[in-house]
């Protein structure tokens, strides 16, 4: 079976767990678009797995790479028919872009947030940064408000190149907002914005590989975090967030991609969240759209791409799901120190 053989090749060469079903997803993406970034997006696989699949399709004559595009050949169309694979279709709701949220009441917040965010620091590869669009940050705040996790609550943001703490504080609804970030540029930017806008926003420079300061443990109602996606890094960030929550009924908001996390990794992450005392209450695929970062050509996945094109700044291909978790038991996590590189694993693509 061709799809199984390609899946095995991806497992052997890239060390990424994929199934024949995943290879079919990559092929369905190829049938839907000739654009490499749209294919990567629609395939919903770790980027390096999609690249390896594309090379395998090329060797079988199912696609050819020409003029910076990925073109399905007549042989590829015939193989798709034989395998029962149809072009990928996303079918998002045109009004809410699939988020299921009405953002009209947040128009003023978005305007103020965009005005302040205009001078934000650019994403840095050193810290695996890459921020979401301003509309995405406001949508996150809207969802937290709708879930009762914002107004009158104490909120912690762990790693804040998305400026979530700023958007949260601008609503003037939370009781307290605190942000931790390792990058002095982000810390300075948030502090200056807090001064100028007279916001109740505390900002602490902190490396999340280090344990949380004791005064932040078990103090918050809600946390936000868009972790780096190596399994170790992801769990480090998520567990820090959980350890900051007061207890049962408190909530966390986390990003998670399909582009740097296989479903096998999703499973391990979900099991770790459950074991920590939490349950996943909400999951929105593709809730987060990222602004393309300036280090595309030096990111880990770049040499693997069969066709190379630098995407435009606002040409979203890198998207992630939003998970809301809620503690139903006392938080069970250890506040340990992590050493070394927490950013890289076999599935990492954008580090
Ligand atoms: Fe909708």
Coordinates of C-alpha atoms and ligand atoms in Angstrom, one line a residue:
X1 CA 0.0 0.0 0.0
X2 CA 1.5 3.3 -1.2
X3 CA 0.2 5.5 1.7
X4 CA 1.5 3.1 4.3
X5 CA 4.9 3.0 2.5
X6 CA 5.1 6.8 2.5
X7 CA 4.1 6.9 6.2
X8 CA 6.8 4.5 7.1
X9 CA 9.4 6.5 5.1
X10 CA 8.4 9.6 7.1
X11 CA 8.7 7.8 10.4
X12 CA 12.1 6.3 9.4
X13 CA 13.6 9.5 7.9
X14 CA 12.2 12.2 10.1
X15 CA 11.4 10.3 13.3
X16 CA 7.8 11.8 13.2
X17 CA 4.9 9.4 14.0
X18 CA 2.5 9.6 11.1
X19 CA -0.1 7.2 9.7
X20 CA -1.4 6.4 6.2
X21 CA -4.3 8.7 7.1
X22 CA -1.9 11.6 7.6
X23 CA -0.3 10.9 4.2
X24 CA -3.8 11.0 2.7
X25 CA -4.3 14.5 4.4
X26 CA -1.1 15.7 2.7
X27 CA -2.2 14.5 -0.6
X28 CA -5.7 16.0 -0.2
X29 CA -3.9 19.3 0.5
X30 CA -1.9 19.0 -2.7
X31 CA -5.1 18.4 -4.7
X32 CA -6.6 21.6 -3.2
X33 CA -3.8 24.1 -3.7
X34 CA -0.6 24.5 -5.7
X35 CA 0.9 26.9 -3.1
X36 CA 3.4 25.4 -0.7
X37 CA 2.3 27.3 2.3
X38 CA -1.4 26.6 1.8
X39 CA -0.5 22.9 1.4
X40 CA 1.5 22.9 4.6
X41 CA -1.5 24.6 6.4
X42 CA -4.2 22.3 5.0
X43 CA -2.1 19.1 5.5
X44 CA -2.3 19.6 9.3
X45 CA 0.9 17.6 9.8
X46 CA 4.3 18.5 11.2
X47 CA 5.9 20.6 8.5
X48 CA 8.8 18.2 8.1
X49 CA 6.4 15.3 7.6
X50 CA 4.5 17.2 4.9
X51 CA 7.8 18.0 3.2
X52 CA 8.9 14.4 3.2
X53 CA 5.5 13.3 1.9
X54 CA 5.8 15.9 -1.0
X55 CA 9.2 14.5 -1.9
X56 CA 7.7 11.0 -1.9
X57 CA 4.8 12.1 -4.1
X58 CA 7.3 13.7 -6.5
X59 CA 9.2 10.4 -6.8
X60 CA 6.0 8.6 -7.6
X61 CA 5.2 11.1 -10.3
X62 CA 2.1 12.3 -8.5
X63 CA 3.3 15.9 -8.3
X64 CA 6.0 18.0 -9.9
X65 CA 7.7 21.1 -8.6
X66 CA 7.8 23.9 -11.1
X67 CA 7.8 27.7 -11.0
X68 CA 7.7 27.7 -7.2
X69 CA 4.5 25.6 -7.2
X70 CA 3.5 22.1 -6.4
X71 CA 1.5 20.7 -9.3
X72 CA -0.6 17.5 -9.2
X73 CA 0.1 15.5 -12.4
X74 CA -2.5 13.5 -14.3
X75 CA -0.8 10.4 -12.7
X76 CA -1.4 12.0 -9.3
X77 CA -5.1 12.7 -10.1
X78 CA -5.5 9.1 -11.2
X79 CA -3.8 7.8 -7.9
X80 CA -6.1 10.1 -5.9
X81 CA -9.2 8.6 -7.6
X82 CA -7.9 5.1 -7.0
X83 CA -7.2 5.9 -3.3
X84 CA -10.5 7.7 -2.8
X85 CA -8.8 11.0 -1.9
X86 CA -10.6 14.3 -2.6
X87 CA -9.2 17.8 -2.5
X88 CA -9.1 19.2 1.1
X89 CA -12.0 21.5 1.9
X90 CA -12.0 23.7 5.0
X91 CA -15.5 25.2 4.9
X92 CA -14.9 27.9 7.5
X93 CA -17.8 30.2 8.5
X94 CA -17.2 33.4 6.6
X95 CA -18.5 35.7 9.4
X96 CA -16.4 34.5 12.3
X97 CA -13.6 32.8 10.3
X98 CA -14.4 29.6 12.2
X99 CA -13.9 30.9 15.7
X100 CA -17.6 30.9 16.6
X101 CA -17.3 34.3 18.2
X102 CA -18.9 37.7 17.6
X103 CA -16.1 40.3 17.7
X104 CA -18.2 43.4 16.9
X105 CA -18.5 44.4 20.6
X106 CA -14.7 44.4 20.7
X107 CA -14.1 46.8 17.9
X108 CA -12.9 49.6 20.1
X109 CA -10.6 47.3 22.0
X110 CA -9.1 46.1 18.7
X111 CA -8.6 49.7 17.6
X112 CA -6.8 50.7 20.8
X113 CA -4.8 47.5 20.9
X114 CA -3.6 48.0 17.3
X115 CA -2.6 51.6 18.0
X116 CA -0.4 50.6 20.9
X117 CA 0.9 47.3 19.3
X118 CA 2.2 49.2 16.2
X119 CA 5.6 49.7 17.9
X120 CA 5.9 46.2 19.3
X121 CA 9.3 44.4 19.2
X122 CA 9.8 42.1 16.1
X123 CA 9.7 38.3 16.6
X124 CA 13.1 36.9 17.6
X125 CA 14.3 33.4 16.7
X126 CA 16.4 33.3 19.8
X127 CA 13.2 32.9 21.9
X128 CA 11.2 30.9 19.4
X129 CA 8.9 33.9 19.0
X130 CA 6.2 34.4 16.4
X131 CA 3.2 36.4 17.3
X132 CA -0.4 36.1 16.4
X133 CA -2.4 38.7 14.5
X134 CA -3.9 41.5 16.6
X135 CA -7.4 40.3 15.8
X136 CA -6.4 36.9 17.2
X137 CA -5.2 38.3 20.5
X138 CA -8.5 40.2 20.8
X139 CA -10.4 37.1 19.9
X140 CA -8.6 35.2 22.8
X141 CA -9.7 38.0 25.2
X142 CA -13.3 37.8 23.9
X143 CA -13.4 34.1 24.4
X144 CA -12.1 34.4 28.0
X145 CA -14.7 37.1 28.7
X146 CA -17.4 34.8 27.3
X147 CA -16.2 31.9 29.5
X148 CA -16.2 34.1 32.6
X149 CA -12.4 34.0 32.9
X150 CA -11.6 37.7 32.6
X151 CA -13.9 40.1 34.5
X152 CA -12.9 40.4 38.2
X153 CA -10.3 37.7 37.7
X154 CA -6.5 37.6 38.4
X155 CA -4.8 36.7 35.2
X156 CA -1.2 35.5 34.4
X157 CA 0.3 35.5 31.0
X158 CA 3.4 33.2 30.6
X159 CA 5.5 34.4 27.7
X160 CA 3.8 37.4 26.0
X161 CA 5.0 38.3 22.6
X162 CA 1.3 38.1 21.6
X163 CA 0.7 41.0 24.1
X164 CA -2.3 39.2 25.6
X165 CA -1.7 40.9 29.0
X166 CA -1.9 44.3 27.3
X167 CA -5.2 43.4 25.6
X168 CA -6.6 42.0 28.8
X169 CA -5.6 45.1 30.9
X170 CA -7.1 47.4 28.2
X171 CA -10.5 46.0 28.9
X172 CA -10.2 47.3 32.5
X173 CA -12.2 44.3 33.5
X174 CA -9.7 41.9 35.3
X175 CA -8.8 42.4 38.9
X176 CA -5.1 41.9 38.2
X177 CA -3.0 41.2 35.2
X178 CA 0.6 39.9 35.4
X179 CA 2.9 38.9 32.5
X180 CA 6.2 37.0 32.5
X181 CA 8.6 37.1 29.6
X182 CA 12.3 36.3 29.2
X183 CA 12.8 39.0 26.4
X184 CA 13.8 42.4 27.9
X185 CA 12.3 44.1 24.8
X186 CA 8.9 42.6 25.5
X187 CA 9.2 43.5 29.2
X188 CA 10.1 47.1 28.4
X189 CA 7.4 47.4 25.8
X190 CA 4.7 46.2 28.1
X191 CA 5.9 48.3 31.0
X192 CA 5.9 51.4 28.9
X193 CA 2.4 50.7 27.5
X194 CA 1.2 50.2 31.0
X195 CA 2.6 53.5 32.1
X196 CA 1.2 55.5 29.2
X197 CA -2.2 53.9 29.2
X198 CA -2.4 53.8 33.1
X199 CA -3.0 50.1 33.1
X200 CA -3.0 47.8 36.1
X201 CA -0.4 45.5 34.5
X202 CA 2.6 44.0 36.2
X203 CA 5.5 42.7 34.1
X204 CA 8.2 40.4 35.4
X205 CA 11.3 39.4 33.4
X206 CA 11.5 35.6 33.9
X207 CA 12.9 32.6 32.1
X208 CA 10.2 29.9 32.1
X209 CA 12.8 27.2 32.3
X210 CA 13.2 28.4 35.9
X211 CA 10.6 27.6 38.5
X212 CA 7.9 30.2 39.0
X213 CA 8.7 32.7 41.8
X214 CA 6.8 31.4 45.0
X215 CA 4.7 34.6 45.2
X216 CA 3.1 33.6 41.9
X217 CA 2.2 30.0 42.8
X218 CA -1.5 29.2 43.4
X219 CA -2.5 32.9 43.0
X220 CA -4.3 33.2 39.7
X221 CA -7.8 32.4 38.3
X222 CA -6.8 32.3 34.6
X223 CA -3.5 31.8 32.7
X224 CA -2.7 32.3 29.0
X225 CA 0.2 30.7 27.3
X226 CA 1.3 29.9 23.7
X227 CA 4.1 27.4 24.4
X228 CA 7.0 26.4 22.3
X229 CA 6.0 23.0 20.9
X230 CA 8.7 20.5 21.7
X231 CA 7.0 18.1 24.1
X232 CA 9.3 19.0 26.9
X233 CA 8.9 22.7 26.3
X234 CA 5.2 22.5 25.9
X235 CA 4.7 20.7 29.2
X236 CA 7.1 23.0 30.9
X237 CA 5.0 26.0 30.0
X238 CA 1.7 24.4 30.6
X239 CA 2.7 23.1 34.0
X240 CA 4.0 26.5 35.0
X241 CA 0.6 27.9 34.1
X242 CA -1.3 25.2 36.0
X243 CA 1.0 25.7 39.1
X244 CA 0.0 29.4 39.1
X245 CA -3.8 28.6 39.4
X246 CA -5.6 28.7 42.7
X247 CA -7.4 25.4 42.3
X248 CA -10.5 23.8 40.9
X249 CA -12.6 26.0 38.6
X250 CA -9.6 28.0 37.4
X251 CA -8.8 28.0 33.7
X252 CA -6.0 28.1 31.2
X253 CA -5.7 29.0 27.6
X254 CA -3.1 27.3 25.4
X255 CA -2.2 27.3 21.8
X256 CA -1.3 24.1 20.0
X257 CA -0.5 23.5 16.3
X258 CA -0.8 20.5 14.0
X259 CA 2.3 21.9 12.2
X260 CA 4.8 21.2 15.0
X261 CA 2.9 18.6 16.9
X262 CA 1.8 15.2 15.6
X263 CA -1.4 13.7 16.9
X264 CA 0.8 11.3 19.0
X265 CA 2.2 14.4 20.7
X266 CA -1.3 15.8 21.1
X267 CA -2.2 12.7 22.9
X268 CA 0.8 12.9 25.3
X269 CA 0.0 16.6 25.9
X270 CA -3.7 15.9 26.6
X271 CA -2.8 13.0 29.0
X272 CA -0.4 15.3 30.9
X273 CA -3.1 18.0 31.2
X274 CA -5.5 15.4 32.5
X275 CA -3.0 14.0 35.0
X276 CA -2.3 17.6 36.2
X277 CA -5.9 17.8 37.4
X278 CA -7.4 19.6 34.3
X279 CA -9.9 18.8 31.6
X280 CA -10.1 20.2 28.1
X281 CA -13.4 22.1 27.9
X282 CA -13.0 23.9 24.6
X283 CA -10.9 23.3 21.5
X284 CA -11.0 25.6 18.5
X285 CA -9.0 24.5 15.5
X286 CA -7.1 27.3 13.6
X287 CA -8.2 29.9 16.2
X288 CA -4.8 31.6 16.0
X289 CA -3.3 33.1 12.9
X290 CA 0.3 34.2 13.1
X291 CA 2.0 37.1 11.4
X292 CA 5.0 35.7 9.4
X293 CA 8.2 36.2 11.3
X294 CA 11.4 37.6 9.8
X295 CA 13.4 34.4 10.2
X296 CA 11.5 32.1 7.8
X297 CA 14.6 31.4 5.7
X298 CA 16.7 30.3 8.7
X299 CA 14.0 28.2 10.4
X300 CA 14.5 24.5 10.8
X301 CA 12.0 23.4 8.1
X302 CA 13.3 25.7 5.3
X303 CA 15.9 23.4 3.8
X304 CA 13.3 20.6 3.7
X305 CA 10.8 22.5 1.5
X306 CA 10.6 21.1 -2.1
X307 CA 9.8 24.6 -3.4
X308 CA 11.0 27.7 -1.6
X309 CA 9.0 30.9 -1.4
X310 CA 9.1 33.4 1.4
X311 CA 5.4 34.1 2.3
X312 CA 4.1 37.6 2.7
X313 CA 3.9 39.1 6.2
X314 CA 0.1 38.8 6.4
X315 CA -0.3 35.6 4.4
X316 CA -1.3 33.3 7.2
X317 CA -0.2 29.7 6.8
X318 CA 0.9 29.0 10.4
X319 CA -2.2 28.6 12.5
X320 CA -2.9 26.9 15.8
X321 CA -5.7 25.6 17.9
X322 CA -6.9 27.2 21.1
X323 CA -7.4 24.9 24.0
X324 CA -9.2 26.0 27.1
X325 CA -8.6 23.8 30.1
X326 CA -10.2 24.0 33.5
X327 CA -8.9 22.5 36.7
X328 CA -11.4 20.0 38.3
X329 CA -9.0 18.9 41.0
X330 CA -6.2 20.4 42.9
X331 CA -3.3 21.2 40.5
X332 CA -0.8 18.4 40.4
X333 CA 2.4 19.6 38.9
X334 CA 6.0 20.0 40.0
X335 CA 7.6 23.4 39.8
X336 CA 11.0 22.0 38.6
X337 CA 13.9 23.6 36.7
X338 CA 14.4 22.7 33.0
X339 CA 18.0 22.7 31.6
X340 CA 19.3 23.1 28.1
X341 CA 17.3 23.4 24.8
X342 CA 13.6 23.1 25.4
X343 CA 12.7 24.3 21.9
X344 CA 13.7 21.5 19.6
X345 CA 12.4 18.0 18.9
X346 CA 11.9 15.9 15.7
X347 CA 8.7 17.8 14.9
X348 CA 10.0 21.3 15.5
X349 CA 9.8 23.3 12.3
X350 CA 9.9 27.0 13.0
X351 CA 12.7 27.1 15.7
Ligands
LIG1 FE1 -19.5 31.8 12.5

